[in-house]
């Protein structure tokens, strides 16, 4: 037992010396190639074995022949280990370089394509994660480009819509100032109407900015959805009469209270925007129908007009900021903000807004959670 302990001590001392040298070498080479580090690790493994073997051989006073045999075996093992380590290092470095090149393309704004064969499972996992990140970045860039395009269109449309009433106000003000107006009261009424249009546009912009900034403050209260419908119909009745449009309010089955937890003021604005758009798009002697019903654990509010339908390619863009469709579907003084505000308010209530074509027109639906 004593001899065995002595042999273990000598072997441990020799291996420890080789390990310390290897650790020092790895520290010096920590910023160098992985292949070189793998070669050092292989050298440490063989060196530790050789140092321990030589220490034990020296302690046991082996013959020169036996010592030569042991040294030869260790040298061959070292050569094989270094060769394998260098090959593995070259594979790993090649895979890392391929991954680096692919990542460089991602950084330049292109798509990422993971190398066909990764030398290690870790590099393969890293490639998959980078591919997923690339897909997310691509989708984010597409959304950003779409938003930027929508923002430019909105600025152009707002500028155009502001220029027209401002030019009219200036002309009427100059006419009143020069005293060349036969009926000043008529001009005053027109000026007031233009100011109200401008005020409405500014209010829509402010509301949309609050929605997009995520600072829309809601004060939800429990109320019946039918009360919302009745208030919206009452508010839009005068406009419908002016355009010769019939407003119809309906409900499915018995008119039982359908409770919802909503901000009454904001949800009234949602229905008002939908009704105003529907009335403007529906020809005279047409009908605009408003309905509310319960479907499982949600409440569905719908506004159906007689516009003749929306082109299929425009349906996904109806609620985008600044969308106004064809000239025939553009309400007077509209800036394409009403439906974007509708979607923002509804989503703030954890609901969703949708649109689909129906015979003779289209139907806008607002889906809200049913109050518990």
PDB file of C-alpha atoms in Angstrom, residues 167-362:
ATOM      1  CA  UNK A 167     -57.302  78.737 -48.051  1.00  0.00           C
ATOM      2  CA  UNK A 168     -61.086  79.118 -47.818  1.00  0.00           C
ATOM      3  CA  UNK A 169     -60.849  80.770 -44.415  1.00  0.00           C
ATOM      4  CA  UNK A 170     -58.234  83.193 -45.693  1.00  0.00           C
ATOM      5  CA  UNK A 171     -60.301  84.116 -48.731  1.00  0.00           C
ATOM      6  CA  UNK A 172     -63.462  84.657 -46.666  1.00  0.00           C
ATOM      7  CA  UNK A 173     -61.588  86.661 -44.039  1.00  0.00           C
ATOM      8  CA  UNK A 174     -60.093  88.926 -46.734  1.00  0.00           C
ATOM      9  CA  UNK A 175     -63.497  89.367 -48.319  1.00  0.00           C
ATOM     10  CA  UNK A 176     -65.019  90.376 -44.984  1.00  0.00           C
ATOM     11  CA  UNK A 177     -62.097  92.676 -44.274  1.00  0.00           C
ATOM     12  CA  UNK A 178     -62.443  94.408 -47.652  1.00  0.00           C
ATOM     13  CA  UNK A 179     -66.182  94.830 -47.158  1.00  0.00           C
ATOM     14  CA  UNK A 180     -67.137  93.265 -50.472  1.00  0.00           C
ATOM     15  CA  UNK A 181     -69.530  90.703 -48.961  1.00  0.00           C
ATOM     16  CA  UNK A 182     -73.267  91.137 -49.476  1.00  0.00           C
ATOM     17  CA  UNK A 183     -74.224  88.570 -46.773  1.00  0.00           C
ATOM     18  CA  UNK A 184     -71.646  88.556 -43.941  1.00  0.00           C
ATOM     19  CA  UNK A 185     -73.752  86.163 -41.863  1.00  0.00           C
ATOM     20  CA  UNK A 186     -73.409  83.468 -44.538  1.00  0.00           C
ATOM     21  CA  UNK A 187     -69.638  83.899 -44.517  1.00  0.00           C
ATOM     22  CA  UNK A 188     -69.585  83.712 -40.738  1.00  0.00           C
ATOM     23  CA  UNK A 189     -71.486  80.420 -40.854  1.00  0.00           C
ATOM     24  CA  UNK A 190     -69.071  79.016 -43.431  1.00  0.00           C
ATOM     25  CA  UNK A 191     -66.072  80.136 -41.390  1.00  0.00           C
ATOM     26  CA  UNK A 192     -67.518  78.462 -38.320  1.00  0.00           C
ATOM     27  CA  UNK A 193     -68.115  75.266 -40.295  1.00  0.00           C
ATOM     28  CA  UNK A 194     -64.531  75.210 -41.559  1.00  0.00           C
ATOM     29  CA  UNK A 195     -63.200  75.847 -38.049  1.00  0.00           C
ATOM     30  CA  UNK A 196     -65.253  72.924 -36.743  1.00  0.00           C
ATOM     31  CA  UNK A 197     -63.808  70.691 -39.468  1.00  0.00           C
ATOM     32  CA  UNK A 198     -60.279  71.746 -38.540  1.00  0.00           C
ATOM     33  CA  UNK A 199     -61.015  71.234 -34.852  1.00  0.00           C
ATOM     34  CA  UNK A 200     -62.291  67.718 -35.583  1.00  0.00           C
ATOM     35  CA  UNK A 201     -59.150  66.849 -37.536  1.00  0.00           C
ATOM     36  CA  UNK A 202     -56.901  68.128 -34.751  1.00  0.00           C
ATOM     37  CA  UNK A 203     -58.935  66.157 -32.202  1.00  0.00           C
ATOM     38  CA  UNK A 204     -58.563  62.990 -34.266  1.00  0.00           C
ATOM     39  CA  UNK A 205     -54.796  63.498 -34.525  1.00  0.00           C
ATOM     40  CA  UNK A 206     -54.522  64.015 -30.773  1.00  0.00           C
ATOM     41  CA  UNK A 207     -56.607  60.918 -30.041  1.00  0.00           C
ATOM     42  CA  UNK A 208     -54.578  58.810 -32.466  1.00  0.00           C
ATOM     43  CA  UNK A 209     -51.301  60.033 -30.963  1.00  0.00           C
ATOM     44  CA  UNK A 210     -52.480  58.998 -27.488  1.00  0.00           C
ATOM     45  CA  UNK A 211     -53.497  55.574 -28.778  1.00  0.00           C
ATOM     46  CA  UNK A 212     -50.219  54.958 -30.582  1.00  0.00           C
ATOM     47  CA  UNK A 213     -48.214  56.191 -27.586  1.00  0.00           C
ATOM     48  CA  UNK A 214     -50.100  53.794 -25.309  1.00  0.00           C
ATOM     49  CA  UNK A 215     -51.287  56.563 -22.981  1.00  0.00           C
ATOM     50  CA  UNK A 216     -55.000  56.331 -23.713  1.00  0.00           C
ATOM     51  CA  UNK A 217     -56.585  56.531 -20.248  1.00  0.00           C
ATOM     52  CA  UNK A 218     -59.756  54.458 -19.940  1.00  0.00           C
ATOM     53  CA  UNK A 219     -62.403  54.707 -17.229  1.00  0.00           C
ATOM     54  CA  UNK A 220     -64.401  51.505 -17.732  1.00  0.00           C
ATOM     55  CA  UNK A 221     -67.828  51.145 -16.199  1.00  0.00           C
ATOM     56  CA  UNK A 222     -70.418  48.399 -16.403  1.00  0.00           C
ATOM     57  CA  UNK A 223     -73.214  49.191 -18.852  1.00  0.00           C
ATOM     58  CA  UNK A 224     -75.585  47.558 -21.307  1.00  0.00           C
ATOM     59  CA  UNK A 225     -74.388  47.357 -24.887  1.00  0.00           C
ATOM     60  CA  UNK A 226     -77.883  48.326 -26.062  1.00  0.00           C
ATOM     61  CA  UNK A 227     -77.528  51.661 -24.293  1.00  0.00           C
ATOM     62  CA  UNK A 228     -74.385  52.324 -26.321  1.00  0.00           C
ATOM     63  CA  UNK A 229     -76.231  51.494 -29.528  1.00  0.00           C
ATOM     64  CA  UNK A 230     -79.184  53.752 -28.661  1.00  0.00           C
ATOM     65  CA  UNK A 231     -76.874  56.677 -27.827  1.00  0.00           C
ATOM     66  CA  UNK A 232     -74.932  56.212 -31.080  1.00  0.00           C
ATOM     67  CA  UNK A 233     -78.126  56.067 -33.147  1.00  0.00           C
ATOM     68  CA  UNK A 234     -79.453  59.214 -31.498  1.00  0.00           C
ATOM     69  CA  UNK A 235     -76.206  61.061 -32.169  1.00  0.00           C
ATOM     70  CA  UNK A 236     -76.095  60.091 -35.859  1.00  0.00           C
ATOM     71  CA  UNK A 237     -79.787  60.610 -36.615  1.00  0.00           C
ATOM     72  CA  UNK A 238     -79.417  64.219 -37.835  1.00  0.00           C
ATOM     73  CA  UNK A 239     -76.559  63.345 -40.196  1.00  0.00           C
ATOM     74  CA  UNK A 240     -78.510  60.377 -41.572  1.00  0.00           C
ATOM     75  CA  UNK A 241     -81.548  62.567 -42.257  1.00  0.00           C
ATOM     76  CA  UNK A 242     -79.355  65.112 -44.004  1.00  0.00           C
ATOM     77  CA  UNK A 243     -78.010  62.421 -46.357  1.00  0.00           C
ATOM     78  CA  UNK A 244     -81.338  60.663 -46.791  1.00  0.00           C
ATOM     79  CA  UNK A 245     -80.113  57.467 -45.132  1.00  0.00           C
ATOM     80  CA  UNK A 246     -82.322  55.287 -42.956  1.00  0.00           C
ATOM     81  CA  UNK A 247     -80.826  54.211 -39.611  1.00  0.00           C
ATOM     82  CA  UNK A 248     -81.971  50.846 -38.273  1.00  0.00           C
ATOM     83  CA  UNK A 249     -81.094  49.511 -34.830  1.00  0.00           C
ATOM     84  CA  UNK A 250     -81.599  45.820 -34.219  1.00  0.00           C
ATOM     85  CA  UNK A 251     -80.841  43.058 -31.766  1.00  0.00           C
ATOM     86  CA  UNK A 252     -81.164  39.291 -31.696  1.00  0.00           C
ATOM     87  CA  UNK A 253     -84.014  37.827 -29.675  1.00  0.00           C
ATOM     88  CA  UNK A 254     -85.270  39.426 -26.476  1.00  0.00           C
ATOM     89  CA  UNK A 255     -83.679  42.742 -25.622  1.00  0.00           C
ATOM     90  CA  UNK A 256     -82.040  41.556 -22.422  1.00  0.00           C
ATOM     91  CA  UNK A 257     -79.195  43.596 -20.927  1.00  0.00           C
ATOM     92  CA  UNK A 258     -75.857  42.543 -22.389  1.00  0.00           C
ATOM     93  CA  UNK A 259     -73.277  43.878 -19.916  1.00  0.00           C
ATOM     94  CA  UNK A 260     -69.855  45.130 -20.969  1.00  0.00           C
ATOM     95  CA  UNK A 261     -67.037  46.827 -19.075  1.00  0.00           C
ATOM     96  CA  UNK A 262     -66.075  49.776 -21.293  1.00  0.00           C
ATOM     97  CA  UNK A 263     -65.243  53.448 -21.230  1.00  0.00           C
ATOM     98  CA  UNK A 264     -68.591  54.859 -22.337  1.00  0.00           C
ATOM     99  CA  UNK A 265     -67.162  58.024 -23.883  1.00  0.00           C
ATOM    100  CA  UNK A 266     -64.504  56.211 -25.928  1.00  0.00           C
ATOM    101  CA  UNK A 267     -66.819  53.429 -27.043  1.00  0.00           C
ATOM    102  CA  UNK A 268     -69.425  56.003 -28.074  1.00  0.00           C
ATOM    103  CA  UNK A 269     -66.723  57.553 -30.237  1.00  0.00           C
ATOM    104  CA  UNK A 270     -66.060  54.151 -31.818  1.00  0.00           C
ATOM    105  CA  UNK A 271     -69.703  53.707 -32.810  1.00  0.00           C
ATOM    106  CA  UNK A 272     -69.972  57.342 -33.923  1.00  0.00           C
ATOM    107  CA  UNK A 273     -66.970  56.954 -36.239  1.00  0.00           C
ATOM    108  CA  UNK A 274     -68.394  53.770 -37.726  1.00  0.00           C
ATOM    109  CA  UNK A 275     -71.822  55.324 -38.226  1.00  0.00           C
ATOM    110  CA  UNK A 276     -70.467  58.519 -39.794  1.00  0.00           C
ATOM    111  CA  UNK A 277     -68.367  56.493 -42.232  1.00  0.00           C
ATOM    112  CA  UNK A 278     -71.315  54.237 -43.036  1.00  0.00           C
ATOM    113  CA  UNK A 279     -73.668  57.174 -43.636  1.00  0.00           C
ATOM    114  CA  UNK A 280     -71.195  58.949 -45.918  1.00  0.00           C
ATOM    115  CA  UNK A 281     -70.583  55.779 -47.934  1.00  0.00           C
ATOM    116  CA  UNK A 282     -74.221  54.775 -48.274  1.00  0.00           C
ATOM    117  CA  UNK A 283     -76.169  56.383 -51.140  1.00  0.00           C
ATOM    118  CA  UNK A 284     -79.385  58.328 -50.515  1.00  0.00           C
ATOM    119  CA  UNK A 285     -82.424  56.169 -49.713  1.00  0.00           C
ATOM    120  CA  UNK A 286     -80.009  53.490 -48.458  1.00  0.00           C
ATOM    121  CA  UNK A 287     -79.973  51.823 -45.048  1.00  0.00           C
ATOM    122  CA  UNK A 288     -77.391  51.627 -42.292  1.00  0.00           C
ATOM    123  CA  UNK A 289     -78.083  48.890 -39.741  1.00  0.00           C
ATOM    124  CA  UNK A 290     -76.638  48.689 -36.244  1.00  0.00           C
ATOM    125  CA  UNK A 291     -76.892  45.439 -34.310  1.00  0.00           C
ATOM    126  CA  UNK A 292     -75.639  44.005 -31.032  1.00  0.00           C
ATOM    127  CA  UNK A 293     -75.698  40.412 -29.861  1.00  0.00           C
ATOM    128  CA  UNK A 294     -73.972  38.040 -27.509  1.00  0.00           C
ATOM    129  CA  UNK A 295     -71.791  35.224 -28.879  1.00  0.00           C
ATOM    130  CA  UNK A 296     -70.458  32.844 -26.215  1.00  0.00           C
ATOM    131  CA  UNK A 297     -68.272  34.995 -23.924  1.00  0.00           C
ATOM    132  CA  UNK A 298     -68.066  38.059 -26.190  1.00  0.00           C
ATOM    133  CA  UNK A 299     -70.344  40.848 -27.394  1.00  0.00           C
ATOM    134  CA  UNK A 300     -70.474  41.718 -31.089  1.00  0.00           C
ATOM    135  CA  UNK A 301     -71.444  45.196 -32.267  1.00  0.00           C
ATOM    136  CA  UNK A 302     -71.918  45.538 -36.022  1.00  0.00           C
ATOM    137  CA  UNK A 303     -72.551  48.417 -38.419  1.00  0.00           C
ATOM    138  CA  UNK A 304     -73.679  47.421 -41.909  1.00  0.00           C
ATOM    139  CA  UNK A 305     -73.781  49.966 -44.741  1.00  0.00           C
ATOM    140  CA  UNK A 306     -74.800  49.999 -48.397  1.00  0.00           C
ATOM    141  CA  UNK A 307     -71.486  51.092 -49.917  1.00  0.00           C
ATOM    142  CA  UNK A 308     -71.393  48.259 -52.441  1.00  0.00           C
ATOM    143  CA  UNK A 309     -68.451  46.510 -50.812  1.00  0.00           C
ATOM    144  CA  UNK A 310     -64.714  47.039 -50.392  1.00  0.00           C
ATOM    145  CA  UNK A 311     -62.214  45.571 -52.883  1.00  0.00           C
ATOM    146  CA  UNK A 312     -60.695  42.385 -51.499  1.00  0.00           C
ATOM    147  CA  UNK A 313     -57.162  43.759 -51.768  1.00  0.00           C
ATOM    148  CA  UNK A 314     -58.125  46.744 -49.589  1.00  0.00           C
ATOM    149  CA  UNK A 315     -59.785  44.794 -46.768  1.00  0.00           C
ATOM    150  CA  UNK A 316     -56.540  44.152 -44.801  1.00  0.00           C
ATOM    151  CA  UNK A 317     -55.719  47.898 -44.902  1.00  0.00           C
ATOM    152  CA  UNK A 318     -59.057  49.335 -43.869  1.00  0.00           C
ATOM    153  CA  UNK A 319     -57.975  50.028 -40.278  1.00  0.00           C
ATOM    154  CA  UNK A 320     -54.503  51.329 -41.194  1.00  0.00           C
ATOM    155  CA  UNK A 321     -53.664  54.909 -40.304  1.00  0.00           C
ATOM    156  CA  UNK A 322     -54.359  57.190 -43.245  1.00  0.00           C
ATOM    157  CA  UNK A 323     -56.236  54.635 -45.363  1.00  0.00           C
ATOM    158  CA  UNK A 324     -59.091  56.185 -47.292  1.00  0.00           C
ATOM    159  CA  UNK A 325     -59.570  53.862 -50.250  1.00  0.00           C
ATOM    160  CA  UNK A 326     -61.014  55.211 -53.472  1.00  0.00           C
ATOM    161  CA  UNK A 327     -62.298  58.739 -53.880  1.00  0.00           C
ATOM    162  CA  UNK A 328     -65.868  57.448 -53.753  1.00  0.00           C
ATOM    163  CA  UNK A 329     -65.238  56.066 -50.276  1.00  0.00           C
ATOM    164  CA  UNK A 330     -63.532  59.178 -48.919  1.00  0.00           C
ATOM    165  CA  UNK A 331     -65.790  61.087 -46.537  1.00  0.00           C
ATOM    166  CA  UNK A 332     -65.705  64.876 -46.849  1.00  0.00           C
ATOM    167  CA  UNK A 333     -62.831  66.358 -44.855  1.00  0.00           C
ATOM    168  CA  UNK A 334     -61.735  62.863 -43.899  1.00  0.00           C
ATOM    169  CA  UNK A 335     -58.079  62.238 -43.148  1.00  0.00           C
ATOM    170  CA  UNK A 336     -58.258  58.475 -42.859  1.00  0.00           C
ATOM    171  CA  UNK A 337     -57.997  58.510 -39.064  1.00  0.00           C
ATOM    172  CA  UNK A 338     -61.467  57.406 -37.975  1.00  0.00           C
ATOM    173  CA  UNK A 339     -61.060  53.665 -38.485  1.00  0.00           C
ATOM    174  CA  UNK A 340     -57.519  53.685 -37.078  1.00  0.00           C
ATOM    175  CA  UNK A 341     -58.944  55.322 -33.939  1.00  0.00           C
ATOM    176  CA  UNK A 342     -61.699  52.696 -33.852  1.00  0.00           C
ATOM    177  CA  UNK A 343     -59.175  49.859 -33.873  1.00  0.00           C
ATOM    178  CA  UNK A 344     -56.965  51.535 -31.276  1.00  0.00           C
ATOM    179  CA  UNK A 345     -59.815  52.119 -28.820  1.00  0.00           C
ATOM    180  CA  UNK A 346     -61.255  48.631 -29.300  1.00  0.00           C
ATOM    181  CA  UNK A 347     -57.872  46.954 -28.789  1.00  0.00           C
ATOM    182  CA  UNK A 348     -57.355  49.072 -25.660  1.00  0.00           C
ATOM    183  CA  UNK A 349     -60.524  47.360 -24.373  1.00  0.00           C
ATOM    184  CA  UNK A 350     -58.995  43.921 -25.129  1.00  0.00           C
ATOM    185  CA  UNK A 351     -61.304  43.580 -28.115  1.00  0.00           C
ATOM    186  CA  UNK A 352     -60.831  43.451 -31.863  1.00  0.00           C
ATOM    187  CA  UNK A 353     -62.255  45.231 -34.888  1.00  0.00           C
ATOM    188  CA  UNK A 354     -62.930  43.531 -38.216  1.00  0.00           C
ATOM    189  CA  UNK A 355     -64.613  44.192 -41.549  1.00  0.00           C
ATOM    190  CA  UNK A 356     -66.086  41.941 -44.215  1.00  0.00           C
ATOM    191  CA  UNK A 357     -68.167  42.330 -47.320  1.00  0.00           C
ATOM    192  CA  UNK A 358     -71.868  41.476 -47.311  1.00  0.00           C
ATOM    193  CA  UNK A 359     -74.418  41.622 -50.151  1.00  0.00           C
ATOM    194  CA  UNK A 360     -74.746  45.274 -51.151  1.00  0.00           C
ATOM    195  CA  UNK A 361     -72.159  46.678 -48.748  1.00  0.00           C
ATOM    196  CA  UNK A 362     -69.806  45.857 -45.922  1.00  0.00           C
TER     197      UNK A 362
END
